[in-house]
Short mmCIF file of N, CA, C and O in Angstrom, two decimals:
data_model
loop_
_atom_site.label_atom_id
_atom_site.label_comp_id
_atom_site.label_asym_id
_atom_site.label_seq_id
_atom_site.Cartn_x
_atom_site.Cartn_y
_atom_site.Cartn_z
N MET A 777 14.47 6.93 -9.45
CA MET A 777 13.08 7.02 -10.63
C MET A 777 14.12 8.11 -11.94
O MET A 777 14.26 8.57 -11.20
N PRO A 778 14.00 7.50 -12.69
CA PRO A 778 13.94 8.19 -13.95
C PRO A 778 13.24 9.25 -14.43
O PRO A 778 12.32 8.96 -13.72
N SER A 779 13.85 10.29 -14.55
CA SER A 779 12.75 11.55 -14.65
C SER A 779 11.74 11.79 -15.45
O SER A 779 10.59 12.02 -15.33
N GLU A 780 11.70 10.72 -16.17
CA GLU A 780 10.68 11.09 -17.69
C GLU A 780 9.26 9.97 -16.46
O GLU A 780 8.14 10.52 -16.99
N LEU A 781 9.71 9.29 -15.67
CA LEU A 781 8.40 8.52 -14.78
C LEU A 781 8.24 9.61 -14.01
O LEU A 781 6.61 9.04 -13.41
N ALA A 782 9.08 10.18 -13.57
CA ALA A 782 8.86 11.61 -12.20
C ALA A 782 7.54 12.16 -12.88
O ALA A 782 6.80 12.49 -12.20
N ALA A 783 8.13 12.54 -13.92
CA ALA A 783 7.14 13.63 -14.77
C ALA A 783 5.64 13.34 -15.10
O ALA A 783 4.76 13.69 -14.87
N GLU A 784 5.79 11.67 -15.64
CA GLU A 784 4.50 10.99 -15.57
C GLU A 784 3.40 10.82 -14.61
O GLU A 784 2.13 11.22 -14.68
N ALA A 785 4.26 10.37 -13.22
CA ALA A 785 3.94 10.63 -12.16
C ALA A 785 2.72 11.77 -11.50
O ALA A 785 1.66 12.03 -11.45
N VAL A 786 3.44 13.01 -11.79
CA VAL A 786 3.07 14.32 -11.41
C VAL A 786 1.74 14.74 -12.68
O VAL A 786 0.81 15.36 -12.18
N LYS A 787 2.46 14.34 -13.75
CA LYS A 787 1.17 14.65 -14.96
C LYS A 787 0.00 14.12 -14.64
O LYS A 787 -1.29 14.82 -14.69
N ARG A 788 0.12 12.72 -14.16
CA ARG A 788 -1.42 11.96 -13.91
C ARG A 788 -1.88 12.34 -12.11
O ARG A 788 -2.83 11.80 -12.02
N SER A 789 -1.06 12.88 -11.48
CA SER A 789 -1.21 13.05 -9.90
C SER A 789 -3.17 13.91 -9.76
O SER A 789 -3.19 14.43 -10.68
N ARG A 790 -3.69 13.97 -9.02
CA ARG A 790 -4.98 14.16 -8.27
C ARG A 790 -4.66 14.22 -6.85
O ARG A 790 -4.22 14.13 -5.98
N ASP A 791 -5.41 15.52 -7.09
CA ASP A 791 -5.68 16.16 -5.55
C ASP A 791 -6.41 15.13 -4.92
O ASP A 791 -7.44 14.52 -5.10
N GLN A 792 -6.23 15.01 -3.47
CA GLN A 792 -6.70 13.80 -2.57
C GLN A 792 -7.53 14.43 -1.46
O GLN A 792 -6.84 15.16 -0.75
N SER A 793 -8.27 13.47 -0.69
CA SER A 793 -9.05 14.13 0.65
C SER A 793 -8.11 14.01 1.69
O SER A 793 -7.38 13.37 1.83
N ALA A 794 -8.47 14.96 2.25
CA ALA A 794 -8.02 15.09 3.33
C ALA A 794 -8.44 14.73 4.99
O ALA A 794 -7.63 14.50 6.28
N THR A 795 -9.17 14.04 4.17
CA THR A 795 -10.18 13.51 5.54
C THR A 795 -9.28 12.51 6.55
O THR A 795 -9.74 12.41 7.79
N PRO A 796 -8.95 11.32 6.01
CA PRO A 796 -8.29 10.54 6.59
C PRO A 796 -7.38 10.91 7.69
O PRO A 796 -7.35 10.74 9.01
N PHE A 797 -6.85 12.20 7.51
CA PHE A 797 -5.85 12.41 8.25
C PHE A 797 -6.45 13.36 9.63
O PHE A 797 -6.24 14.11 10.37
N LEU A 798 -7.68 14.02 9.45
CA LEU A 798 -8.44 15.23 9.96
C LEU A 798 -9.76 14.05 10.94
O LEU A 798 -10.24 15.03 11.88
N GLU A 799 -10.38 13.04 10.09
CA GLU A 799 -10.98 12.54 10.93
C GLU A 799 -11.25 11.15 11.72
O GLU A 799 -10.46 10.06 10.58
N PRO A 800 -11.60 10.81 12.64
CA PRO A 800 -11.41 9.45 13.24
C PRO A 800 -12.13 8.25 11.98
O PRO A 800 -13.43 8.45 11.64
N TRP A 801 -11.44 6.94 12.37
CA TRP A 801 -12.26 5.99 11.59
C TRP A 801 -13.43 5.67 11.97
O TRP A 801 -13.69 6.01 13.06
N PRO A 802 -14.82 6.03 11.44
CA PRO A 802 -16.05 6.10 11.71
C PRO A 802 -16.74 4.63 12.52
O PRO A 802 -17.48 4.66 13.36
N LEU A 803 -16.36 3.36 12.32
CA LEU A 803 -16.32 2.31 12.64
C LEU A 803 -16.01 2.05 14.07
O LEU A 803 -14.75 2.23 14.20
N GLN A 804 -16.27 1.08 15.41
CA GLN A 804 -15.54 0.30 15.75
C GLN A 804 -14.53 -0.28 15.93
O GLN A 804 -13.74 0.14 16.19
N ILE A 805 -14.88 -0.95 14.85
CA ILE A 805 -13.70 -2.21 14.71
C ILE A 805 -13.82 -2.52 12.92
O ILE A 805 -14.62 -2.00 12.52
N GLN A 806 -12.53 -2.70 12.63
CA GLN A 806 -12.30 -3.12 11.31
C GLN A 806 -13.62 -4.15 10.04
O GLN A 806 -14.05 -5.14 11.41
N PRO A 807 -14.16 -3.74 9.26
CA PRO A 807 -14.57 -4.86 9.13
C PRO A 807 -14.24 -5.92 8.65
O PRO A 807 -12.76 -6.22 8.88
N ALA A 808 -14.92 -7.07 8.73
CA ALA A 808 -14.38 -8.72 8.78
C ALA A 808 -14.50 -9.50 7.17
O ALA A 808 -14.91 -9.65 6.69
N VAL A 809 -13.34 -8.57 6.83
CA VAL A 809 -12.81 -8.71 5.20
C VAL A 809 -11.61 -9.44 4.99
O VAL A 809 -10.45 -8.90 6.26
N PRO A 810 -10.85 -10.31 4.83
CA PRO A 810 -9.20 -10.35 4.44
C PRO A 810 -8.57 -9.05 4.49
O PRO A 810 -9.27 -8.39 3.16
N THR A 811 -7.70 -8.46 4.96
CA THR A 811 -7.05 -7.47 4.37
C THR A 811 -5.58 -7.98 4.70
O THR A 811 -4.67 -8.71 5.46
N ARG A 812 -5.05 -7.16 3.57
CA ARG A 812 -3.30 -7.26 3.53
C ARG A 812 -2.80 -6.10 3.29
O ARG A 812 -3.97 -4.82 2.69
N PHE A 813 -1.86 -5.61 3.29
CA PHE A 813 -1.24 -4.28 3.16
C PHE A 813 0.30 -4.90 3.09
O PHE A 813 1.20 -5.69 3.25
N LEU A 814 0.44 -3.84 1.77
CA LEU A 814 1.94 -4.25 0.85
C LEU A 814 2.78 -3.33 1.14
O LEU A 814 2.70 -1.98 0.66
N LEU A 815 3.65 -3.44 1.77
CA LEU A 815 4.88 -2.11 2.15
C LEU A 815 5.58 -1.79 1.03
O LEU A 815 6.55 -3.33 0.49
N CYS A 816 6.12 -0.79 0.29
CA CYS A 816 7.12 -1.04 -0.28
C CYS A 816 8.66 -0.21 0.48
O CYS A 816 8.14 0.91 1.03
N ARG A 817 9.43 -1.40 0.46
CA ARG A 817 10.49 -1.34 1.22
C ARG A 817 11.37 -0.02 1.44
O ARG A 817 12.14 0.36 1.95
N ASP A 818 11.18 0.46 -0.52
CA ASP A 818 12.32 1.98 -0.26
C ASP A 818 11.53 3.08 0.04
O ASP A 818 12.18 4.60 -0.71
N ASP A 819 10.19 3.28 0.15
CA ASP A 819 9.26 3.99 0.43
C ASP A 819 9.69 5.44 1.11
O ASP A 819 10.50 4.92 2.13
N ARG A 820 10.28 6.05 0.53
CA ARG A 820 10.71 7.36 1.15
C ARG A 820 9.70 8.74 2.29
O ARG A 820 9.91 9.16 2.50
N PHE A 821 8.76 8.60 1.55
CA PHE A 821 7.97 9.37 1.83
C PHE A 821 6.97 8.67 3.07
O PHE A 821 6.57 8.85 4.24
N PHE A 822 6.46 7.23 2.77
CA PHE A 822 6.18 6.63 4.27
C PHE A 822 7.16 6.13 4.42
O PHE A 822 7.23 4.14 3.74
N PRO A 823 8.30 5.97 4.95
CA PRO A 823 9.53 5.07 5.60
C PRO A 823 9.15 3.29 5.82
O PRO A 823 7.72 3.24 6.61
N ALA A 824 9.72 2.54 5.66
CA ALA A 824 8.76 1.12 5.67
C ALA A 824 8.57 1.07 7.31
O ALA A 824 8.54 0.43 8.23
N GLU A 825 10.30 1.34 8.30
CA GLU A 825 10.39 1.37 9.88
C GLU A 825 8.87 1.91 10.30
O GLU A 825 7.79 1.56 11.56
N PHE A 826 8.20 3.26 10.14
CA PHE A 826 7.08 3.39 10.20
C PHE A 826 5.78 2.96 9.90
O PHE A 826 5.12 2.59 10.62
N MET A 827 6.01 2.49 8.71
CA MET A 827 4.64 1.85 7.85
C MET A 827 4.44 0.12 8.57
O MET A 827 3.53 0.17 9.17
N ARG A 828 5.39 -0.32 8.98
CA ARG A 828 5.25 -1.64 9.66
C ARG A 828 4.75 -1.49 10.88
O ARG A 828 3.83 -2.20 11.59
N ARG A 829 5.03 -0.26 11.78
CA ARG A 829 4.52 -0.11 12.98
C ARG A 829 3.10 0.11 12.98
O ARG A 829 2.18 -0.11 13.90
N VAL A 830 2.55 1.14 12.26
CA VAL A 830 1.03 1.49 11.87
C VAL A 830 0.59 0.71 11.41
O VAL A 830 -0.62 0.33 12.10
N VAL A 831 0.78 -0.66 10.60
CA VAL A 831 0.28 -1.39 10.20
C VAL A 831 -0.10 -2.30 11.31
O VAL A 831 -1.19 -2.70 11.48
N GLU A 832 0.93 -2.56 12.02
CA GLU A 832 0.67 -3.19 13.16
C GLU A 832 -0.24 -2.78 14.42
O GLU A 832 -1.28 -3.59 14.87
N GLN A 833 -0.21 -1.94 14.46
CA GLN A 833 -0.60 -0.87 15.58
C GLN A 833 -2.56 -1.12 15.24
O GLN A 833 -3.32 -0.53 16.24
N ARG A 834 -3.01 -0.62 13.80
CA ARG A 834 -3.75 -0.04 13.53
C ARG A 834 -4.50 -1.59 12.60
O ARG A 834 -5.84 -1.52 12.60
N LEU A 835 -4.44 -2.19 12.08
CA LEU A 835 -4.74 -3.50 11.60
C LEU A 835 -4.40 -4.89 12.12
O LEU A 835 -5.03 -5.42 11.82
N GLY A 836 -3.33 -4.80 12.61
CA GLY A 836 -3.16 -5.49 13.99
C GLY A 836 -2.55 -7.23 12.81
O GLY A 836 -2.83 -7.89 13.01
N ILE A 837 -1.78 -6.36 12.00
CA ILE A 837 -1.50 -7.77 11.04
C ILE A 837 0.33 -6.95 10.40
O ILE A 837 0.53 -5.74 10.74
N ALA A 838 1.17 -7.90 10.15
CA ALA A 838 2.26 -7.64 9.24
C ALA A 838 2.26 -7.62 8.25
O ALA A 838 1.56 -8.60 6.99
N PRO A 839 2.80 -6.36 8.06
CA PRO A 839 2.67 -6.34 6.73
C PRO A 839 3.42 -7.02 5.27
O PRO A 839 4.36 -7.68 5.96
N ASP A 840 2.95 -7.77 3.99
CA ASP A 840 3.63 -8.19 3.14
C ASP A 840 4.63 -7.39 2.53
O ASP A 840 4.55 -5.67 2.74
N GLU A 841 5.97 -7.28 2.17
CA GLU A 841 6.81 -6.66 1.25
C GLU A 841 7.05 -5.97 0.50
O GLU A 841 7.33 -7.78 -0.18
N ILE A 842 7.60 -5.38 -0.40
CA ILE A 842 8.23 -6.04 -1.96
C ILE A 842 9.09 -4.65 -2.03
O ILE A 842 8.78 -3.29 -1.09
N ASP A 843 10.24 -4.50 -2.82
CA ASP A 843 11.19 -3.81 -2.93
C ASP A 843 10.27 -2.99 -4.09
O ASP A 843 9.46 -3.04 -4.85
N GLY A 844 11.08 -1.53 -3.67
CA GLY A 844 10.59 -0.55 -4.57
C GLY A 844 10.00 0.60 -3.83
O GLY A 844 9.94 1.11 -2.29
N GLY A 845 9.81 1.64 -3.88
CA GLY A 845 9.70 2.81 -3.72
C GLY A 845 8.01 3.89 -3.57
O GLY A 845 6.90 2.66 -3.77
N HIS A 846 7.67 4.55 -3.54
CA HIS A 846 6.30 5.42 -3.33
C HIS A 846 5.53 4.91 -4.16
O HIS A 846 4.04 4.69 -4.36
N THR A 847 5.99 5.32 -5.36
CA THR A 847 5.36 4.93 -6.92
C THR A 847 5.91 3.56 -8.09
O THR A 847 5.83 3.21 -8.58
N ILE A 848 5.29 2.71 -6.84
CA ILE A 848 5.20 1.39 -7.03
C ILE A 848 4.66 0.99 -8.26
O ILE A 848 5.60 0.20 -9.14
N ALA A 849 3.36 1.63 -8.59
CA ALA A 849 3.19 1.27 -9.88
C ALA A 849 3.66 1.50 -11.05
O ALA A 849 3.46 1.04 -12.04
N LEU A 850 4.45 2.67 -10.99
CA LEU A 850 5.38 3.13 -12.22
C LEU A 850 6.48 3.00 -12.01
O LEU A 850 7.64 2.25 -13.43
N SER A 851 7.16 2.79 -10.86
CA SER A 851 8.69 1.85 -11.25
C SER A 851 9.14 0.18 -11.33
O SER A 851 10.08 -0.11 -11.71
N ARG A 852 7.86 -0.42 -10.84
CA ARG A 852 7.79 -2.10 -11.07
C ARG A 852 6.57 -2.53 -11.09
O ARG A 852 5.58 -3.39 -10.33
N PRO A 853 5.74 -2.05 -12.16
CA PRO A 853 4.24 -2.44 -12.23
C PRO A 853 4.29 -4.16 -12.12
O PRO A 853 3.14 -4.56 -12.16
N LYS A 854 5.61 -4.56 -13.03
CA LYS A 854 5.31 -6.18 -13.24
C LYS A 854 5.06 -6.87 -12.26
O LYS A 854 4.29 -7.64 -11.67
N GLU A 855 5.94 -6.58 -11.28
CA GLU A 855 6.24 -7.03 -9.93
C GLU A 855 4.50 -6.63 -9.06
O GLU A 855 4.63 -7.78 -8.32
N LEU A 856 4.47 -5.61 -8.82
CA LEU A 856 3.05 -5.13 -8.29
C LEU A 856 2.27 -5.91 -9.00
O LEU A 856 1.41 -6.76 -7.92
N ALA A 857 2.12 -5.98 -10.15
CA ALA A 857 1.04 -6.72 -10.97
C ALA A 857 0.82 -8.14 -10.34
O ALA A 857 0.05 -9.09 -10.06
N ASP A 858 1.97 -8.86 -10.33
CA ASP A 858 2.40 -10.47 -9.80
C ASP A 858 2.19 -10.96 -8.89
O ASP A 858 1.17 -11.59 -8.54
N ARG A 859 2.08 -9.68 -7.97
CA ARG A 859 1.72 -10.40 -6.10
C ARG A 859 -0.09 -9.81 -6.33
O ARG A 859 -0.28 -10.53 -5.71
N LEU A 860 -0.26 -8.57 -7.00
CA LEU A 860 -1.69 -8.70 -6.34
C LEU A 860 -2.25 -9.92 -7.33
O LEU A 860 -3.87 -10.49 -6.63
N GLU A 861 -1.73 -10.47 -8.57
CA GLU A 861 -2.74 -11.40 -9.21
C GLU A 861 -2.27 -12.92 -8.06
O GLU A 861 -3.05 -13.55 -8.02
N ALA A 862 -1.22 -12.99 -6.98
CA ALA A 862 -1.37 -14.05 -6.32
C ALA A 862 -1.99 -14.14 -5.11
O ALA A 862 -2.66 -15.02 -4.55
N TYR A 863 -2.31 -13.02 -4.75
CA TYR A 863 -3.22 -12.72 -3.85
C TYR A 863 -4.66 -12.75 -4.06
O TYR A 863 -5.69 -13.85 -3.34
N GLN A 864 -5.06 -12.79 -5.63
CA GLN A 864 -6.09 -12.99 -5.80
C GLN A 864 -6.33 -14.90 -6.14
O GLN A 864 -7.74 -14.97 -5.57
N ALA A 865 -5.22 -15.14 -6.61
CA ALA A 865 -5.48 -16.49 -6.63
C ALA A 865 -5.21 -17.08 -5.23
O ALA A 865 -6.12 -18.67 -5.47
N GLU A 866 -5.42 -16.94 -4.36
CA GLU A 866 -4.46 -17.19 -3.07
C GLU A 866 -6.05 -17.51 -2.29
O GLU A 866 -6.66 -18.34 -1.45
N ARG A 867 -7.36 -15.76 -2.72
CA ARG A 867 -8.29 -15.99 -2.41
C ARG A 867 -9.11 -16.81 -3.03
O ARG A 867 -10.24 -16.95 -2.04
N ASN A 868 -8.84 -17.17 -4.10
CA ASN A 868 -10.14 -17.70 -4.71
C ASN A 868 -9.61 -19.09 -4.83
O ASN A 868 -10.32 -20.01 -5.35
N SER A 869 -8.48 -19.56 -4.25
CA SER A 869 -8.25 -21.47 -4.29
C SER A 869 -9.41 -22.02 -2.72
O SER A 869 -9.47 -21.26 -1.60
N PRO A 870 -9.48 -23.34 -3.64
CA PRO A 870 -10.20 -23.68 -1.87
C PRO A 870 -9.59 -24.20 -0.91
O PRO A 870 -8.15 -24.43 -1.13
N ARG A 871 -10.10 -24.25 0.00
CA ARG A 871 -9.69 -24.14 1.50
C ARG A 871 -9.58 -25.83 2.00
O ARG A 871 -10.94 -26.34 1.60
#
């Protein structure tokens, strides 16, 4: 990642709650809503092999995958936007 993108990411970072790591999910089952997970193949913070296993175990689905690292919105914004738009179009298409 170019240094200017890294600096921009750090400048915009916010503190995040530790709750997801400290407390169990409060519901007995996942809500009955369509669920997708977009895995970034080059993520060094959450490696792809680890995330494939976690998504399967916790969500019971296979993740969709995209090239890119942890800050996909900064490094590949067009590819991410295209994927999200495709998900929305798929959801809105008549069955």
